[in-house]
PDB file of C-alpha atoms and ligand atoms in Angstrom:
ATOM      1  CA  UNK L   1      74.597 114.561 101.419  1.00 96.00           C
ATOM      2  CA  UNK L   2      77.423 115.729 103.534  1.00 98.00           C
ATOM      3  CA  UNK L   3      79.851 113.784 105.369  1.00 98.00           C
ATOM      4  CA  UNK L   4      83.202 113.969 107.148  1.00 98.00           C
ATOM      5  CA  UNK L   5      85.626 111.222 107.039  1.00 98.00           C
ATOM      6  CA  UNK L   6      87.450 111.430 110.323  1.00 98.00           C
ATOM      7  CA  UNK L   7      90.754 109.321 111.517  1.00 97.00           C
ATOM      8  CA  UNK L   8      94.238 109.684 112.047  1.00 97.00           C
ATOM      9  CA  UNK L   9      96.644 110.153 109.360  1.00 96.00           C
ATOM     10  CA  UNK L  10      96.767 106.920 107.358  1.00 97.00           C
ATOM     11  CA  UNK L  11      93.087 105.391 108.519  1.00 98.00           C
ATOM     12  CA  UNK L  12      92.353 105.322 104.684  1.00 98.00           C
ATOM     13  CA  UNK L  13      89.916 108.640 104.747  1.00 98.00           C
ATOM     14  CA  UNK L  14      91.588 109.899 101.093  1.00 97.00           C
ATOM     15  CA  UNK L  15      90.702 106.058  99.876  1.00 98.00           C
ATOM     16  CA  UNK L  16      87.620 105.898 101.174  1.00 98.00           C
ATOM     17  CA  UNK L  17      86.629 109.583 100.071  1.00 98.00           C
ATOM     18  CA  UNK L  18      87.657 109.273  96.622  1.00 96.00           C
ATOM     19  CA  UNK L  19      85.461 105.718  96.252  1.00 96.00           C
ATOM     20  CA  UNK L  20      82.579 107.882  97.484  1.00 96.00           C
ATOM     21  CA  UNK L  21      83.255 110.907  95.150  1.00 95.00           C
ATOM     22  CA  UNK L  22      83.027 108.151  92.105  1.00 94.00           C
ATOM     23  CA  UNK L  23      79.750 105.928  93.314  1.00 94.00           C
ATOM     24  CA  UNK L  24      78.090 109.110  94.534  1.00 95.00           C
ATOM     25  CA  UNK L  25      78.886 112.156  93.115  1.00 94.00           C
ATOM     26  CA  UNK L  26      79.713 113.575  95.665  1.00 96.00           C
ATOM     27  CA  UNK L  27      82.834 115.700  95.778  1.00 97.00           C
ATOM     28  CA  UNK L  28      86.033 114.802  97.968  1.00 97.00           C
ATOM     29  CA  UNK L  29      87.502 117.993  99.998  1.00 98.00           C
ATOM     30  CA  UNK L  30      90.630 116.771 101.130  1.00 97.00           C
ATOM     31  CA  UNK L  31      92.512 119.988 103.260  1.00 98.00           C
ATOM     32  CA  UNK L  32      95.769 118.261 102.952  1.00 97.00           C
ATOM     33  CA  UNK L  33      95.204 117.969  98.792  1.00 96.00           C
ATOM     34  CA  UNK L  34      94.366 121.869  99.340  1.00 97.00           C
ATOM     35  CA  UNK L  35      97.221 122.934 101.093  1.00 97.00           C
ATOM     36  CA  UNK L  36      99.657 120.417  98.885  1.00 96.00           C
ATOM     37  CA  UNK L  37      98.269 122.562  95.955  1.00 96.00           C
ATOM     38  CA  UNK L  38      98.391 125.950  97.835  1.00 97.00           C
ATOM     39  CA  UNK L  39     102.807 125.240  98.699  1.00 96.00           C
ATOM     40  CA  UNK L  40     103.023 123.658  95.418  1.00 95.00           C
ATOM     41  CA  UNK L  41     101.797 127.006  93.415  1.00 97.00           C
ATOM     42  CA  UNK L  42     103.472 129.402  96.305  1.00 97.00           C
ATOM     43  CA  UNK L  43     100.387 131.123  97.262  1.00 97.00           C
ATOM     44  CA  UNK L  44     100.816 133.056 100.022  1.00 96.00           C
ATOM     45  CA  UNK L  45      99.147 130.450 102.138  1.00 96.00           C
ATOM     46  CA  UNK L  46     101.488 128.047 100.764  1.00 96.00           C
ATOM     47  CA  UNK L  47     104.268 129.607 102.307  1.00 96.00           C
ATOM     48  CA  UNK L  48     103.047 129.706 105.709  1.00 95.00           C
ATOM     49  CA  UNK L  49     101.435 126.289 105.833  1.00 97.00           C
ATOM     50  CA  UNK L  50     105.430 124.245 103.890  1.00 96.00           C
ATOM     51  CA  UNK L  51     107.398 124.099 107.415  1.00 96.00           C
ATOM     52  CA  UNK L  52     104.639 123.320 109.538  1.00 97.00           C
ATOM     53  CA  UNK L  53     103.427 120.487 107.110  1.00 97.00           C
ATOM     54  CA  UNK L  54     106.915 118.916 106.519  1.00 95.00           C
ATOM     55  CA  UNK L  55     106.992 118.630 110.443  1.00 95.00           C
ATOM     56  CA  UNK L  56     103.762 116.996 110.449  1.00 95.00           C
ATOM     57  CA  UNK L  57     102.108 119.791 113.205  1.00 96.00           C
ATOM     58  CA  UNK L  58      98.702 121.253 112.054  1.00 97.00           C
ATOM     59  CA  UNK L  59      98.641 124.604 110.615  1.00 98.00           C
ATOM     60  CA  UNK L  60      96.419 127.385 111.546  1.00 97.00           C
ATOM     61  CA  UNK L  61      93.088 127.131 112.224  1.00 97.00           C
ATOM     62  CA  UNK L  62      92.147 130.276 110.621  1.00 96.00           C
ATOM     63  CA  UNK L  63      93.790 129.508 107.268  1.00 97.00           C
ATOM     64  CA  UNK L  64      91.692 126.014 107.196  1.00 97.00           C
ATOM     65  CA  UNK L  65      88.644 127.935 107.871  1.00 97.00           C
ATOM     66  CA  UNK L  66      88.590 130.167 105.589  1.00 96.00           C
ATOM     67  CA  UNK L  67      89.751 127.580 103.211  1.00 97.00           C
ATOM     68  CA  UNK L  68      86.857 125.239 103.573  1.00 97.00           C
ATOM     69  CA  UNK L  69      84.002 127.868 103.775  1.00 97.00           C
ATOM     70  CA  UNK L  70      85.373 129.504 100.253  1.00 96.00           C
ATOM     71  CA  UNK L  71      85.457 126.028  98.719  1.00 97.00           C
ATOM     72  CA  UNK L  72      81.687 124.647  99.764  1.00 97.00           C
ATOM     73  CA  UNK L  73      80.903 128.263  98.354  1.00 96.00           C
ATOM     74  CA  UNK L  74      81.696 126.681  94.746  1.00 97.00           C
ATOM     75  CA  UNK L  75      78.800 125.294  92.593  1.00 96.00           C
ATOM     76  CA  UNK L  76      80.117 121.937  92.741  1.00 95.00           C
ATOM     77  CA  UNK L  77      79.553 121.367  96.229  1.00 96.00           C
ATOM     78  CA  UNK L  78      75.983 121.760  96.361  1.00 93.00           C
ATOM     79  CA  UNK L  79      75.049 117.801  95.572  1.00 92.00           C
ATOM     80  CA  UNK L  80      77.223 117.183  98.736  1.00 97.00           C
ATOM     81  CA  UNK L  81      80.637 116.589  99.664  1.00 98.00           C
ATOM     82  CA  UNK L  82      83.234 114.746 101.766  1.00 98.00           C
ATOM     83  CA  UNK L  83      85.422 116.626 104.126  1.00 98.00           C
ATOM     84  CA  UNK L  84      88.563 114.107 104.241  1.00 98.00           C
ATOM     85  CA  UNK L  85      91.223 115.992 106.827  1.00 97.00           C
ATOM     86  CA  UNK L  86      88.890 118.746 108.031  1.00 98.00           C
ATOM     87  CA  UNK L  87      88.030 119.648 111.200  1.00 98.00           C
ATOM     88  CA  UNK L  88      90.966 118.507 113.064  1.00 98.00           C
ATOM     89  CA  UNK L  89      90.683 120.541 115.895  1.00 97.00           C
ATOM     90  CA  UNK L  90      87.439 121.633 118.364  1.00 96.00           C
ATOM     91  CA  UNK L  91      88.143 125.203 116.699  1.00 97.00           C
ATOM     92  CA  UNK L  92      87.778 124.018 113.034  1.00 98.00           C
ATOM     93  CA  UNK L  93      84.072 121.338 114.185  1.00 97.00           C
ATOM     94  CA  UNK L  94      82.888 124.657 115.945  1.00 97.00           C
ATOM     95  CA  UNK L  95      83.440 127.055 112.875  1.00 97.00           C
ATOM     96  CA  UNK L  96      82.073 124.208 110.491  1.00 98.00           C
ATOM     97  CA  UNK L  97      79.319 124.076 112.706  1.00 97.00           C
ATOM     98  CA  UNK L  98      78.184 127.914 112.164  1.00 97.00           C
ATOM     99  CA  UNK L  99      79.418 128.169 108.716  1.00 97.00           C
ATOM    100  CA  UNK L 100      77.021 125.151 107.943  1.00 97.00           C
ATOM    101  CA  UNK L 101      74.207 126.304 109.805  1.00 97.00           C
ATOM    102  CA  UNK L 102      75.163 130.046 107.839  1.00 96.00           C
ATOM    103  CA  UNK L 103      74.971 128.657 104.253  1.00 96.00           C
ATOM    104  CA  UNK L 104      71.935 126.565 105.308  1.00 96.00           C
ATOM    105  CA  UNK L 105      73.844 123.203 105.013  1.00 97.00           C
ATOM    106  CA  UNK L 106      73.319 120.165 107.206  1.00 95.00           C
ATOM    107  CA  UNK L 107      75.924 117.312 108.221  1.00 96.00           C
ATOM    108  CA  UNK L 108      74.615 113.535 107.410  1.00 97.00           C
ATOM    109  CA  UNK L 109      77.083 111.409 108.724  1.00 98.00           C
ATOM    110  CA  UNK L 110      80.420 111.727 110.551  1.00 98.00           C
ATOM    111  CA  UNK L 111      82.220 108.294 109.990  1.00 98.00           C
ATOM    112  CA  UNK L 112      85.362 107.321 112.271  1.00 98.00           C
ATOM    113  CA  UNK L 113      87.518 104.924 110.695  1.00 98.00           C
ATOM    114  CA  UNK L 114      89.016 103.503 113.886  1.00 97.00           C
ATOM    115  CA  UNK L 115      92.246 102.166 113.022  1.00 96.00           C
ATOM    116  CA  UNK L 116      95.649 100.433 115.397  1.00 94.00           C
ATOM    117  CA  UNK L 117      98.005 102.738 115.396  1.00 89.00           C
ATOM    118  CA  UNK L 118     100.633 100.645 114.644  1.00 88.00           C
ATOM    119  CA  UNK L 119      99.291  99.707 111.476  1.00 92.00           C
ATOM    120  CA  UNK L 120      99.693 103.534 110.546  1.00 93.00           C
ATOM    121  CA  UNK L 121     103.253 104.256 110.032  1.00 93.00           C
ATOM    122  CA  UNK L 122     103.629 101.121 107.612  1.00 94.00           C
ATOM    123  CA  UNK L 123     100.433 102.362 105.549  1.00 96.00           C
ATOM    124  CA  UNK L 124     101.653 105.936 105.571  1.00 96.00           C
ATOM    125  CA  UNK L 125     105.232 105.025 104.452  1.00 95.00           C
ATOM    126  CA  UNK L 126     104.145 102.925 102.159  1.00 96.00           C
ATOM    127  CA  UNK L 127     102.011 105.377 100.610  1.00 97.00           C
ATOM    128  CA  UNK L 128     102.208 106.921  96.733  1.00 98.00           C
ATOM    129  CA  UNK L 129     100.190 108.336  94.014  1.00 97.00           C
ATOM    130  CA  UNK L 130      99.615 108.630  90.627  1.00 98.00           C
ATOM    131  CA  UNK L 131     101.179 111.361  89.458  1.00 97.00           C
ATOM    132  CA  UNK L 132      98.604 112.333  86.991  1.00 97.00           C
ATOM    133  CA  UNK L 133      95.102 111.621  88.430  1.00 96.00           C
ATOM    134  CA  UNK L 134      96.304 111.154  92.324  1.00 94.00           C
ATOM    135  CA  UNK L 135      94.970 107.494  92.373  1.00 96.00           C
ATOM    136  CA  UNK L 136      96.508 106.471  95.936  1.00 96.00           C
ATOM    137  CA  UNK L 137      98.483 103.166  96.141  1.00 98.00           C
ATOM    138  CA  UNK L 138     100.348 101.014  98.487  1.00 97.00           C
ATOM    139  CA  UNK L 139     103.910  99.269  98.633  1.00 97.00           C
ATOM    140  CA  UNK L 140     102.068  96.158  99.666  1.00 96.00           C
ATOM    141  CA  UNK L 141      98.738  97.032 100.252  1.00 96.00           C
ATOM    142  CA  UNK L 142      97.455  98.621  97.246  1.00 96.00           C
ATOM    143  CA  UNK L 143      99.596  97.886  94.110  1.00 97.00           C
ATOM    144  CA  UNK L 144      98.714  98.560  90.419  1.00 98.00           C
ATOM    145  CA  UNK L 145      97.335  95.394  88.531  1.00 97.00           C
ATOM    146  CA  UNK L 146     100.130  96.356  86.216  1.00 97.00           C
ATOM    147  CA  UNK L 147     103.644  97.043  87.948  1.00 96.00           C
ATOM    148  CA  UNK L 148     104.265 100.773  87.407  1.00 97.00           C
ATOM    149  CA  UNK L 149     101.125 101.870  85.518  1.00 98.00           C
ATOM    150  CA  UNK L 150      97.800 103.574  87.210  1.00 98.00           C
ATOM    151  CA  UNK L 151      95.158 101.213  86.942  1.00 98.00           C
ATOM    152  CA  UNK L 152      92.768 104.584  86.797  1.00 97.00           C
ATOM    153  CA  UNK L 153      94.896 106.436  84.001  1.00 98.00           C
ATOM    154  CA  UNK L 154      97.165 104.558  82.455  1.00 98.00           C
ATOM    155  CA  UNK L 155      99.850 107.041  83.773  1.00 98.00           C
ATOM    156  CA  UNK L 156     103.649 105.587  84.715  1.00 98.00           C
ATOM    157  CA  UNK L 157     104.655 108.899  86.893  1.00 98.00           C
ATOM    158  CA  UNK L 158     103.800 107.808  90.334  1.00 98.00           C
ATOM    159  CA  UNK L 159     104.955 110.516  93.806  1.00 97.00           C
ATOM    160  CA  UNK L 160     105.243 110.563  97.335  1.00 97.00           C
ATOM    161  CA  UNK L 161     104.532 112.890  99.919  1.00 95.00           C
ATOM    162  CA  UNK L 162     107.179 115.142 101.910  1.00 92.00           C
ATOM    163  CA  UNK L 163     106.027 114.713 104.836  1.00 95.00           C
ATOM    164  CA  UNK L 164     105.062 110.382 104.540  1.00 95.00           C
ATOM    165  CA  UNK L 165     107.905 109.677 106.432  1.00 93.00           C
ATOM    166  CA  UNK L 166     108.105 108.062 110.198  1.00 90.00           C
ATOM    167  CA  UNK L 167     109.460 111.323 112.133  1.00 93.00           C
ATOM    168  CA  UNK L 168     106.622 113.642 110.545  1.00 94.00           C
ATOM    169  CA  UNK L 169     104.334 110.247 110.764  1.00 94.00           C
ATOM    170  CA  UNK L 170     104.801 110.833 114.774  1.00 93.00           C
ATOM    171  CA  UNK L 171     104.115 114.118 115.235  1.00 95.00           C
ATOM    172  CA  UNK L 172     100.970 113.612 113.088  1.00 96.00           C
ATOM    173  CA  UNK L 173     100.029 110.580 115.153  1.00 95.00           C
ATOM    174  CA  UNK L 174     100.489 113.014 118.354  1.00 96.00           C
ATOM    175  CA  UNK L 175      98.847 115.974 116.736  1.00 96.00           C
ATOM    176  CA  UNK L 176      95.737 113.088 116.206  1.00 97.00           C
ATOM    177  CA  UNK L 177      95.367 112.163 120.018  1.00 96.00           C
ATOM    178  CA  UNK L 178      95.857 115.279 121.062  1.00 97.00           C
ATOM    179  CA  UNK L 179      94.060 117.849 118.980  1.00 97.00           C
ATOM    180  CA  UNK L 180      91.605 115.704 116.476  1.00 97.00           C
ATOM    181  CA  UNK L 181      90.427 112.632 118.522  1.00 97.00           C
ATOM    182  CA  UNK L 182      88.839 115.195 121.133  1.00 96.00           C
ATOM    183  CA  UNK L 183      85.982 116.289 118.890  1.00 97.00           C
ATOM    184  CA  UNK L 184      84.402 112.308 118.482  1.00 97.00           C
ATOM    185  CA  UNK L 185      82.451 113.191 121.438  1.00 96.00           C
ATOM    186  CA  UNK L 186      81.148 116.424 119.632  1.00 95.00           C
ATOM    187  CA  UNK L 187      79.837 114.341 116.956  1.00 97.00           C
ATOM    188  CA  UNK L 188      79.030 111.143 118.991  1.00 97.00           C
ATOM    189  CA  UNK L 189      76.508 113.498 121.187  1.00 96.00           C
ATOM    190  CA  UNK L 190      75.033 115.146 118.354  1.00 95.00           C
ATOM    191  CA  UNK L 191      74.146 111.302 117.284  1.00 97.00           C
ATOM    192  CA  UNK L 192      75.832 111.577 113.968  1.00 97.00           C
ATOM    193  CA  UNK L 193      78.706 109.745 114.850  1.00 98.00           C
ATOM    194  CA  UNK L 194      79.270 106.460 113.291  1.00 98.00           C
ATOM    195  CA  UNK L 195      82.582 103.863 113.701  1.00 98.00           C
ATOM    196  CA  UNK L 196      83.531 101.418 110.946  1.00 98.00           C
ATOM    197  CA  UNK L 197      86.522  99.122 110.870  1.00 98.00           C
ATOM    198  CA  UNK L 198      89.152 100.986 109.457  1.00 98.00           C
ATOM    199  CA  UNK L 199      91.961  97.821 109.814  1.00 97.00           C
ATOM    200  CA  UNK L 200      89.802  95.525 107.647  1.00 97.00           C
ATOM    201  CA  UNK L 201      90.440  95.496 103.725  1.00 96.00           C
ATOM    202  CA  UNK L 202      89.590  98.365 101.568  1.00 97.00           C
ATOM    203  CA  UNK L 203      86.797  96.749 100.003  1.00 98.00           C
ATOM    204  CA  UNK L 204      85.121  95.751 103.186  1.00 98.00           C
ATOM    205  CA  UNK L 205      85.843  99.124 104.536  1.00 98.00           C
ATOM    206  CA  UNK L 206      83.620 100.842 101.654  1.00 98.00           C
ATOM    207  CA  UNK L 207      80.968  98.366 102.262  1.00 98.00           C
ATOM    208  CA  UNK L 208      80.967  99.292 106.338  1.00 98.00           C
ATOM    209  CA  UNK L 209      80.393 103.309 105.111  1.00 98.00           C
ATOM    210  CA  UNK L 210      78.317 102.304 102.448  1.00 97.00           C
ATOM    211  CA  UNK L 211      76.170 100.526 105.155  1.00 97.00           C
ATOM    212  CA  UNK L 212      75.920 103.912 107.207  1.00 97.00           C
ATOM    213  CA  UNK L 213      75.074 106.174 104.790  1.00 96.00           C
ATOM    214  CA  UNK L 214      72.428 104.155 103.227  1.00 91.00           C
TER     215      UNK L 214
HETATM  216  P1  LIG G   1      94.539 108.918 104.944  1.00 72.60           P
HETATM  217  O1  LIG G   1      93.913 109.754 103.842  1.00 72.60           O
HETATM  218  O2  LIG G   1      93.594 108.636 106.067  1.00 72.60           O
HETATM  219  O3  LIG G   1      95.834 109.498 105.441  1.00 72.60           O
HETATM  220  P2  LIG G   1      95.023 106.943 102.810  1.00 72.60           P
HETATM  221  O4  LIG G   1      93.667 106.727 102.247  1.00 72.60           O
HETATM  222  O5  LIG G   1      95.966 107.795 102.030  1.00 72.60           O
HETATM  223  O6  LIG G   1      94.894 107.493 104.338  1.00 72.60           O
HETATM  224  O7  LIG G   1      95.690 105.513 103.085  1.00 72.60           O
HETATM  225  C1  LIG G   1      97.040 105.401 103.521  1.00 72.60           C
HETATM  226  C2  LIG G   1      97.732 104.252 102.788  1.00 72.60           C
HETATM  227  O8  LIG G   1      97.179 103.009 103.242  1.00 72.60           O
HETATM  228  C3  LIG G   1      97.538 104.277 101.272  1.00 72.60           C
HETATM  229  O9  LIG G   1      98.747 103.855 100.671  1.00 72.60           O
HETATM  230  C4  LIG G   1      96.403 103.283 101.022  1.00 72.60           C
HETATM  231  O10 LIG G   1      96.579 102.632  99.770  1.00 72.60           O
HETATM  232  C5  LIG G   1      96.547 102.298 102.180  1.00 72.60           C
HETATM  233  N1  LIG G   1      95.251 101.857 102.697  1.00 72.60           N
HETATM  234  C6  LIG G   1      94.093 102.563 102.814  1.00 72.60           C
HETATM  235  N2  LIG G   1      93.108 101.823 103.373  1.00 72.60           N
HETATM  236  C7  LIG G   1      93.654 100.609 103.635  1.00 72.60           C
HETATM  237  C8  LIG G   1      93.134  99.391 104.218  1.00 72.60           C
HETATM  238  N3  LIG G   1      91.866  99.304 104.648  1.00 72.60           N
HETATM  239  N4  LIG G   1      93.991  98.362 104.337  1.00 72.60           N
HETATM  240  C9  LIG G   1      95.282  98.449 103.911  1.00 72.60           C
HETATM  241  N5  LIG G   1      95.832  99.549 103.357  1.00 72.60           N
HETATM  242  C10 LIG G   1      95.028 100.630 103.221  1.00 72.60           C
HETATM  243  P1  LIG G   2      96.780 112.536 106.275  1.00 72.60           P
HETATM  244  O1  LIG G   2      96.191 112.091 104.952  1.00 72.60           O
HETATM  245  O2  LIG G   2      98.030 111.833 106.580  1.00 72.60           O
HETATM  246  O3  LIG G   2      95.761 112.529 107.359  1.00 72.60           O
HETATM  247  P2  LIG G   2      96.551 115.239 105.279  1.00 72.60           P
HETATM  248  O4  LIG G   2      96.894 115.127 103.836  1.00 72.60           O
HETATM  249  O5  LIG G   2      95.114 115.310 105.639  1.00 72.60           O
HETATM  250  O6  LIG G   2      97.258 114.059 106.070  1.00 72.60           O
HETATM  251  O7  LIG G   2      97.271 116.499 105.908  1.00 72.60           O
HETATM  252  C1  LIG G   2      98.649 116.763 105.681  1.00 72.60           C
HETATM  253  C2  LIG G   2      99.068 117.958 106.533  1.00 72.60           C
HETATM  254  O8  LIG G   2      98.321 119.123 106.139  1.00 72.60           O
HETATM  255  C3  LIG G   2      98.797 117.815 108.022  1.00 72.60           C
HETATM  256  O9  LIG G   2      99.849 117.141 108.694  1.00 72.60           O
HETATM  257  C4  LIG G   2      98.695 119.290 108.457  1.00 72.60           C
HETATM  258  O10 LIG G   2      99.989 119.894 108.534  1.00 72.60           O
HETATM  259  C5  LIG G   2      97.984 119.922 107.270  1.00 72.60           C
HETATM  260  N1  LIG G   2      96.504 119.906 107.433  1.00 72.60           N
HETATM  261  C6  LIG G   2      95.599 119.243 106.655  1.00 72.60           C
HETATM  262  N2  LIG G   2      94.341 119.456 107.087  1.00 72.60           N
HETATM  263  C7  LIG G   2      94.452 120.258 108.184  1.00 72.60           C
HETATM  264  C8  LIG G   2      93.516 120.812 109.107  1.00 72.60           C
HETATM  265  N3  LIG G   2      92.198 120.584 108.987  1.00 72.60           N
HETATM  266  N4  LIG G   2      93.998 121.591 110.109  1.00 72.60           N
HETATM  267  C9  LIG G   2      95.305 121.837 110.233  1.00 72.60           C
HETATM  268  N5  LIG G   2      96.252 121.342 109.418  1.00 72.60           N
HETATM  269  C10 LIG G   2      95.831 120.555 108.401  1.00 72.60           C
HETATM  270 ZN1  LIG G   3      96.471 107.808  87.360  1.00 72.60          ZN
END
């Protein structure tokens, strides 16, 4: 099975994703993970993608592209997998579209985690991770049963993200309406579209996708 996990940045897509990798096997293809990786080991794609993802604008379309198509090329993929940040613009649904429809893949679901937007720059600033397993956690919303240690791997090295702060949260929010929210009528008139309550708890969330992929 093969979903997308569409909303704007902090709707709780990498949450969400990673609870569906574990109770499903299927496997979580977060872009913004990829391209974290890709400036973090200075690939060449790294380089070109740092600025424009510390300012919180998209980066190319053609580096995503290629991106995603290599990595649903890899073995692991083939029981399914979540896209979580990917396609963000009509360009990238299009080209998913025919690379799909190419490697003779089908899209289940497309779930919309609809979320107030003023909720978003408290989640997203609030935001960290494990260090060692990238279990995501909260401030306030999301906190380790034990202060300071992952609940997932026992790990005390927690980080946060360059670009989780509330100038780079704006542009993101803006790069959202303008550029991402356009293609929910793609998927809404292809009847795969589905919206779940992205403002009610993470639990309850999970059980709303749960309900539309069943
Ligand atoms: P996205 O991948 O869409 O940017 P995340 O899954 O990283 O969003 O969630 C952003 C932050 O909000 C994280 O710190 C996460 O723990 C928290 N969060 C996610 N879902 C919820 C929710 N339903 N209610 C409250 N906080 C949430
Ligand atoms: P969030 O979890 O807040 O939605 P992501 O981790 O998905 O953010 O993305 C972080 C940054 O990586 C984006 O602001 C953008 O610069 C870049 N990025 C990720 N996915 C894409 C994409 N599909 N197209 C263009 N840029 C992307
Ligand atoms: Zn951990």
């Amino acid at each position: 099975m093969n979903l997308i996990l569409l909303g704007p940045p902090g709707a709780g897509k990498g949450t969400q994703a990673r609870r569906l990798q574990d109770n499903h096997g299927l496997i979580q293809l977060s872009t913004g993970d990829m391209l974290r990786a890709a400036v973090a080991e200075g690939t060449e794609i790294g380089k070109q993608a740092k600025a424009v993802m510390d300012r919180g604008d998209l980066v190319s379309d053609d580096i995503l592209i290629g991106m995603i198509s290599e990595r649903i090329d890899q073995d692991d993929c083939k029981n399914g997998f979540i896209l979580d940040g990917f396609p963000r613009t009509t360009a990238q649904a299009e080209a998913l579209d025919g690379m799909l429809r190419d490697k003779g893949l089908h899209l289940a679901k497309v779930v919309e985690l609809a979320v107030d937007e003023e909720a978003l720059v408290d989640r997203i600033t609030g935001r960290y991770t494990c260090a060692n397993c990238g279990q995501g956690y909260h401030d306030s919303f999301q906190k380790p049963s034990v202060d300071g240690v992952c609940d997932n791997c026992g790990a005390t090295e927690f980080k946060r993200r360059a670009d989780d702060n509330e100038e780079a949260v704006r542009t993101r929010m803006q790069a959202y309406r303008a550029q991402t929210a356009p293609i929910l009528p793609y998927y809404r008139d292809k009847g795969i579209l589905s919206e779940v309550d992205g403002m009610a708890d993470i639990d309850e969330v999970t059980k709303q996708i749960e309900a539309v992929i069943s």
